Coordinates of C-alpha atoms in Angstrom, one line a residue:
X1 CA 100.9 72.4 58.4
X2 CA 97.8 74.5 57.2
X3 CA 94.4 73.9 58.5
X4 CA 93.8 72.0 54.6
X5 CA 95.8 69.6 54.8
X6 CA 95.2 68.9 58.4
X7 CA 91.8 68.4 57.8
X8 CA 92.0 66.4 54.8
X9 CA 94.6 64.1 55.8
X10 CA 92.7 63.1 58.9
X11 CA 89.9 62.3 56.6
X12 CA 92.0 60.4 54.3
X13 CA 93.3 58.6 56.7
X14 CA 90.1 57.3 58.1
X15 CA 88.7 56.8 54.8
X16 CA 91.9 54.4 54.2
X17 CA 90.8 53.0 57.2
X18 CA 87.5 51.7 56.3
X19 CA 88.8 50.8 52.8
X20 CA 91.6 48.6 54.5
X21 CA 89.0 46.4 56.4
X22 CA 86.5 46.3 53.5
X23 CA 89.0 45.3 51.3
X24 CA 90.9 43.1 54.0
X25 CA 89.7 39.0 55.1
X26 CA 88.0 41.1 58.9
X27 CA 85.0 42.2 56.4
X28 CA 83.0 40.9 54.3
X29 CA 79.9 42.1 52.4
X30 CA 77.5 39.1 50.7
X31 CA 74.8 39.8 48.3
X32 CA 72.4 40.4 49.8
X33 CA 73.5 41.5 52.7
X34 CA 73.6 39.6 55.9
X35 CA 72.0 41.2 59.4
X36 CA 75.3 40.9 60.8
X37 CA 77.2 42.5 58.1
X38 CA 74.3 45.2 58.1
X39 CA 75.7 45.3 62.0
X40 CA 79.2 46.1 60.9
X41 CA 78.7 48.5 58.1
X42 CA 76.6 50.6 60.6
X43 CA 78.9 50.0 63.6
X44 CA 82.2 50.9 61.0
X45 CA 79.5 54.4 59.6
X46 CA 79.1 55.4 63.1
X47 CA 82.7 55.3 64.0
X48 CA 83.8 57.0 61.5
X49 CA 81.2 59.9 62.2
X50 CA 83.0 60.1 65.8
X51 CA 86.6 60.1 64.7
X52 CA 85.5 62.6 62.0
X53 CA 83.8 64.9 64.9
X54 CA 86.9 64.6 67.2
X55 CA 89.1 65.3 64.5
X56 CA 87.1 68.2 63.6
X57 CA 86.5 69.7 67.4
X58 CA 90.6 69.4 68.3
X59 CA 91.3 71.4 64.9
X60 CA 89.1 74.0 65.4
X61 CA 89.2 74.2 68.6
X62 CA 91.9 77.5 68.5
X63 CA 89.4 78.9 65.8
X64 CA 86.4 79.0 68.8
X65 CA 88.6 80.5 71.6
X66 CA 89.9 83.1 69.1
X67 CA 86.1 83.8 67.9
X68 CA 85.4 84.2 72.1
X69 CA 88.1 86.1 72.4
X70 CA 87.0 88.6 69.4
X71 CA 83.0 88.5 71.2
X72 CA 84.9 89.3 74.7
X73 CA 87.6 92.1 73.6
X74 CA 86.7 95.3 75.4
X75 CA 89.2 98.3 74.5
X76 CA 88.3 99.5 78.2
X77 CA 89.8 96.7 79.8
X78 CA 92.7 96.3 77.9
X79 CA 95.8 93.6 78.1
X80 CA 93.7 90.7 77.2
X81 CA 94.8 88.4 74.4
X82 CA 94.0 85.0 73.1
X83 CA 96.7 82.3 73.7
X84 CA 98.6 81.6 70.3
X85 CA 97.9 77.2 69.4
X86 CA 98.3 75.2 66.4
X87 CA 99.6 76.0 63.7
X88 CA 99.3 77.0 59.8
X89 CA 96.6 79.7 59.3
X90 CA 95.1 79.7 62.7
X91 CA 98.6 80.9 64.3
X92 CA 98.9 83.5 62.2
X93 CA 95.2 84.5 62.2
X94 CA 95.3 84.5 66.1
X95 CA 98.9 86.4 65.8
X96 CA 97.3 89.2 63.6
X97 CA 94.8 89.7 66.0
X98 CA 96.4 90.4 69.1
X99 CA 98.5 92.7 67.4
X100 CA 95.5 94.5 65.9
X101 CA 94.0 94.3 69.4
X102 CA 97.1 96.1 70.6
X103 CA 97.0 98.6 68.0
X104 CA 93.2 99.5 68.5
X105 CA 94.0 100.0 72.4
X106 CA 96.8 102.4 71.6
X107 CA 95.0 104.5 69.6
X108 CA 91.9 104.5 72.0
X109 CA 94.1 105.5 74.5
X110 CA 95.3 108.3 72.5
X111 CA 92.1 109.3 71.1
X112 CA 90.8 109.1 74.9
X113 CA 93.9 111.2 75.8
X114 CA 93.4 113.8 73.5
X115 CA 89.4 113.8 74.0
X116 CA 89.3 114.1 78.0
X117 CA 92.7 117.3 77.5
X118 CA 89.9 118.8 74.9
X119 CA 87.2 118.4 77.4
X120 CA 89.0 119.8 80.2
X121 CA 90.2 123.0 78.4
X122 CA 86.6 123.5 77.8
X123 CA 85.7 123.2 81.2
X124 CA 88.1 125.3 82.1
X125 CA 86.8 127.9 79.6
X126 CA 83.4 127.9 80.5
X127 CA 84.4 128.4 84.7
X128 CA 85.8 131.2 83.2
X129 CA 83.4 132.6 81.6
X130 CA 81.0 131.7 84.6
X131 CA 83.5 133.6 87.0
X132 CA 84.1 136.4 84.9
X133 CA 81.4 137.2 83.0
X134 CA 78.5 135.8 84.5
X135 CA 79.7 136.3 88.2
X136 CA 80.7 140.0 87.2
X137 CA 77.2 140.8 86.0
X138 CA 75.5 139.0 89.1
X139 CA 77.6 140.9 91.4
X140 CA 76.6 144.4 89.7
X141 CA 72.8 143.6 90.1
X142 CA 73.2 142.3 93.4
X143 CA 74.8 145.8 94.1
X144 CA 72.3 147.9 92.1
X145 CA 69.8 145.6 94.4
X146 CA 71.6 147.4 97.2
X147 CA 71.6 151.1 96.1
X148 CA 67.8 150.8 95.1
X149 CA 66.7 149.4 98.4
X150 CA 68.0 152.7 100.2
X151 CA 65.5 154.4 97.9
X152 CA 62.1 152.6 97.7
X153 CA 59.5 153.1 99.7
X154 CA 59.7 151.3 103.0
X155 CA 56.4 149.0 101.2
X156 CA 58.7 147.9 98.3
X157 CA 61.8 147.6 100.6
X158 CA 61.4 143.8 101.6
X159 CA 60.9 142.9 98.2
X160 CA 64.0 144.2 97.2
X161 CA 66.1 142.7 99.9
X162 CA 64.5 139.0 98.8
X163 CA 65.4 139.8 95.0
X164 CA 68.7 140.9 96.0
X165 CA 69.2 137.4 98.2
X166 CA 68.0 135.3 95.2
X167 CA 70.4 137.3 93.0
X168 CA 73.2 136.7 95.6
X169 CA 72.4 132.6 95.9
X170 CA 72.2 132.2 92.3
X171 CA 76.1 134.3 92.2
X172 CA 76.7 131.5 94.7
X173 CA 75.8 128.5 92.6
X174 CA 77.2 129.9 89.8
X175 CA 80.6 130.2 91.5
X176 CA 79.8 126.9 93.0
X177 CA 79.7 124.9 89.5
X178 CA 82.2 127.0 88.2
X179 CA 84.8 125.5 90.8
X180 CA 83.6 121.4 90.0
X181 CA 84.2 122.8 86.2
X182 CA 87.6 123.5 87.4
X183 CA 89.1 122.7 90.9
X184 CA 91.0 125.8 91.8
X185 CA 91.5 123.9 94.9
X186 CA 93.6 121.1 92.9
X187 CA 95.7 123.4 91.2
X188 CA 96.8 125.3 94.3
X189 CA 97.0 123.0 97.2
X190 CA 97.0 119.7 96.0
X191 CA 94.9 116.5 95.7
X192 CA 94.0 116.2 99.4
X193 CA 92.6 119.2 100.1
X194 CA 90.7 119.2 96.9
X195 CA 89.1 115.8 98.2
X196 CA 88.1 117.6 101.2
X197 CA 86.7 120.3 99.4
X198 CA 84.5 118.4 97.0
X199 CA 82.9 116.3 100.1
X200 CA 82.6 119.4 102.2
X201 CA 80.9 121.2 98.9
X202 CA 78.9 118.3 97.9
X203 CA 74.9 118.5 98.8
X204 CA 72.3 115.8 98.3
X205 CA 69.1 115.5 99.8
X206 CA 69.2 113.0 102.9
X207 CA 73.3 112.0 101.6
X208 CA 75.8 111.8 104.3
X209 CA 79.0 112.1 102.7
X210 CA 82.4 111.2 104.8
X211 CA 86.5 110.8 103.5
X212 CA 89.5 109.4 105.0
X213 CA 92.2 111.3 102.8
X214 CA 96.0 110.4 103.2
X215 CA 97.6 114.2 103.8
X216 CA 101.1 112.4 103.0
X217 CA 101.0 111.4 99.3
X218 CA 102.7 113.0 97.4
X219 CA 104.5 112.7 93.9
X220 CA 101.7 111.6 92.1
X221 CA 101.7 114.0 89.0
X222 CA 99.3 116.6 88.1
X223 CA 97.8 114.1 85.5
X224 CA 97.3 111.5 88.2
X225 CA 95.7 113.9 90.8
X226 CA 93.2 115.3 88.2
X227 CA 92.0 111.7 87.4
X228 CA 91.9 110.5 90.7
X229 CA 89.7 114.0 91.4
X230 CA 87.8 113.5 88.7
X231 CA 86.7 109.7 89.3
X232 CA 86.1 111.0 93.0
X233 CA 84.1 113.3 91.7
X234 CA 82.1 111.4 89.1
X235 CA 81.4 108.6 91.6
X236 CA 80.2 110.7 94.7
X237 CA 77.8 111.8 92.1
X238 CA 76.5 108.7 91.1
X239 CA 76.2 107.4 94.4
X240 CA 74.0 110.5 95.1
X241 CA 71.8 110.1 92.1
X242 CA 71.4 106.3 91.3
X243 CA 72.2 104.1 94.1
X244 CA 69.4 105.3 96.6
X245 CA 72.2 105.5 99.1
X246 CA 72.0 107.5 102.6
X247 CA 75.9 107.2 102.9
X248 CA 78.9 107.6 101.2
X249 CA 82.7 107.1 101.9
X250 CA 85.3 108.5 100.3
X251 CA 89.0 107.0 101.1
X252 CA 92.6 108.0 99.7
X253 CA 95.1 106.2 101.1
X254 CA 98.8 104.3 99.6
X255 CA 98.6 100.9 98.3
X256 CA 101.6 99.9 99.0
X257 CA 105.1 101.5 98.1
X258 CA 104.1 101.5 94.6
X259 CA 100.6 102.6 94.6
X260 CA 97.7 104.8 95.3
X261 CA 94.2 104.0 95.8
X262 CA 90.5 105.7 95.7
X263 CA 87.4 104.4 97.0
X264 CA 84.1 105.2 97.0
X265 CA 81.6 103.3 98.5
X266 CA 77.5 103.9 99.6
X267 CA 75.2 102.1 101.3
X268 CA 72.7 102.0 98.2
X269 CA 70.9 99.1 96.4
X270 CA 74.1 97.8 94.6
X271 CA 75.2 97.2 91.4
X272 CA 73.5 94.2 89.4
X273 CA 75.3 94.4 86.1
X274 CA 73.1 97.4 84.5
X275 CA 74.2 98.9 81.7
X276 CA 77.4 101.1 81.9
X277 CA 76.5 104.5 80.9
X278 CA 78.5 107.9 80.1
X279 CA 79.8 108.3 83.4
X280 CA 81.8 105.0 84.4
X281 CA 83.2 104.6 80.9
X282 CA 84.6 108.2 81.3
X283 CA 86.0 106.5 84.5
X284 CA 87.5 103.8 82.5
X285 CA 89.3 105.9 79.9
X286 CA 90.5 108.2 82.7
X287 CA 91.7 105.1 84.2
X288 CA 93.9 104.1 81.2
X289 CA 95.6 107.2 80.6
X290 CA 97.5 106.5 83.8
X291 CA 97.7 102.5 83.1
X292 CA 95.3 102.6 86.2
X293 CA 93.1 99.7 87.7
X294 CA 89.2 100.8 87.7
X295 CA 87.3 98.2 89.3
X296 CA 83.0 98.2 90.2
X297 CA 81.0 95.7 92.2
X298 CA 78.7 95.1 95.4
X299 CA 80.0 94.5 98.8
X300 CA 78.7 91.9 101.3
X301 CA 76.2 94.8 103.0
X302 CA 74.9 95.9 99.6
X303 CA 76.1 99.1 98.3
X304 CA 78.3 99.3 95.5
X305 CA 82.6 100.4 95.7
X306 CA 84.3 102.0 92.8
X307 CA 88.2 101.4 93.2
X308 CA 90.6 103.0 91.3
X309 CA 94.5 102.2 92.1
X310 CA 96.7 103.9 90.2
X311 CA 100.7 102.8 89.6
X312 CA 103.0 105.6 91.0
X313 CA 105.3 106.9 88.3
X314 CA 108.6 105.8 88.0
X315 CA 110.6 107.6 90.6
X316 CA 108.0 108.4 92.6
X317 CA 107.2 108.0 96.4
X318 CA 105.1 107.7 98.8

């Protein structure tokens, strides 16, 4: 039955209701009327108000949880979808949107997909260029620094040798962004060692960084290990920046037979529900490109922990 008729056959039948008994011997109106009637009219008004609001509330009661649904989807997050009730036009309009809530999801995926493979060929461009180009031409001036400090004047000589060291730490901090632009490290030895890497290269004023990384995984996919590097990655540098923290652990380890999982966790001020910003959602869609769990919040000590446990692919072991 539609929501129409519904609704207009529960009115009717109260409406026959109150017709019945005015029309029935149980009530009677005189002329004028009596205080008592007055009593009954209003008594009869009022409880038809009620049945008319409960009627009301219990249809339209699948028409709020699907409008709280639509206020709570989140494409990040995805899987949620508002239990089908009823029946007539709300069915179907609840139907309709869970499949377009499915539909939107796969095509963020995909978009996110081909967005995060777009920015990582760029990345992997501009290391490049950083390694070959710019690294090339610091490492000729840090030589012609060399060849012309045999020939000044001894006067002129220190100054040369401090011009050639700047030269030779900016070559090093251009080779250094180069390889978080594009883990070298990943692509030759593997996941673990690329963890190591990143904490041992990371530097932050007054930031202790640790890691407990599991040597044994393996079989996770070259997808799966440049996500989980990534988030790693991304979160360290968070931590470092926003949380105020002096600590931060790093932990790889198997969840299970069927599972991996990454967390990051500091000692900072916590997280009190500010507003997401670029980095975690890039988090998030990394996260469902592998059907992965991303998950944010404050321990008991303060600090905040970023846990990502991502699904093994079929076939795979630990």
């Amino acid at each position: 039955m539609s929501l129409f008729w519904r609704m207009f056959l529960s009115n009717a039948a109260v409406l026959m209701l109150a017709t019945g008994l005015l029309v029935g011997p149980w009530v009677t109106v005189s002329s004028p009327v009596l205080m008592h009637e007055t009593l009954v009219l209003g008594g009869g008004l009022i409880a038809m108000l009620v049945a008319n609001a409960l009627l009301f509330r219990i249809g339209l009661a699948p028409l709020k949880r699907l409008t709280k649904a639509m206020a709570d989807a989140n494409l990040l997050e995805p899987g949620q979808r508002t239990r089908v009730t009823g029946g007539g036009e709300l069915t179907e309009l609840t139907e309709t949107f869970n499949v377009m809530l499915s539909r939107l999801e796969t095509e963020r995926a995909e978009s996110s997909c081909r967005a995060l493979s777009a920015q990582e060929s760029e990345r992997r461009r501009v290391a490049r260029e950083l390694h070959d180009e710019v690294g090339q031409t610091l490492t000729a001036v840090i030589l012609q620094f060399k060849s012309l400090a045999d020939r000044v004047p001894r006067a002129l000589h220190e100054e040369v040798i401090t011009a050639q060291e700047a030269v030779r730490s900016s070559l090093d901090e251009v080779r250094r962004i180069a390889r978080r632009l594009r883990p070298g490290v990943l692509e030759d030895l593997g996941l673990p060692s690329a963890l190591r890497a990143l904490v041992t290269e990371f530097s932050a004023p007054g930031v202790t960084v640790s890691h407990r990384v599991d040597g044994s995984l393996t079989a996770l996919g070259a997808e799966a290990e440049l996500v989980l590097y990534r988030v790693a990655q991304e979160a360290t540098t968070n931590a470092a920046r926003h949380s105020g923290a002096s600590r931060i652990d790093l932990k790889l380890r198997a969840a299970g037979a069927r599972a991996v999982e990454l967390t990051v966790s500091d000692n900072g001020k916590g997280f009190h529900r500010a507003t997401e910003g670029a980095g975690l959602q890039g988090m998030r869609e990394r996260a469902l490109l592998l059907g992965a769990t991303l998950t944010l919040g404050s321990h008991g000590s303060g600090g905040t922990t970023v846990r990502l446990r991502v699904p093994l692919p079929t076939g795979g072991a630990i």
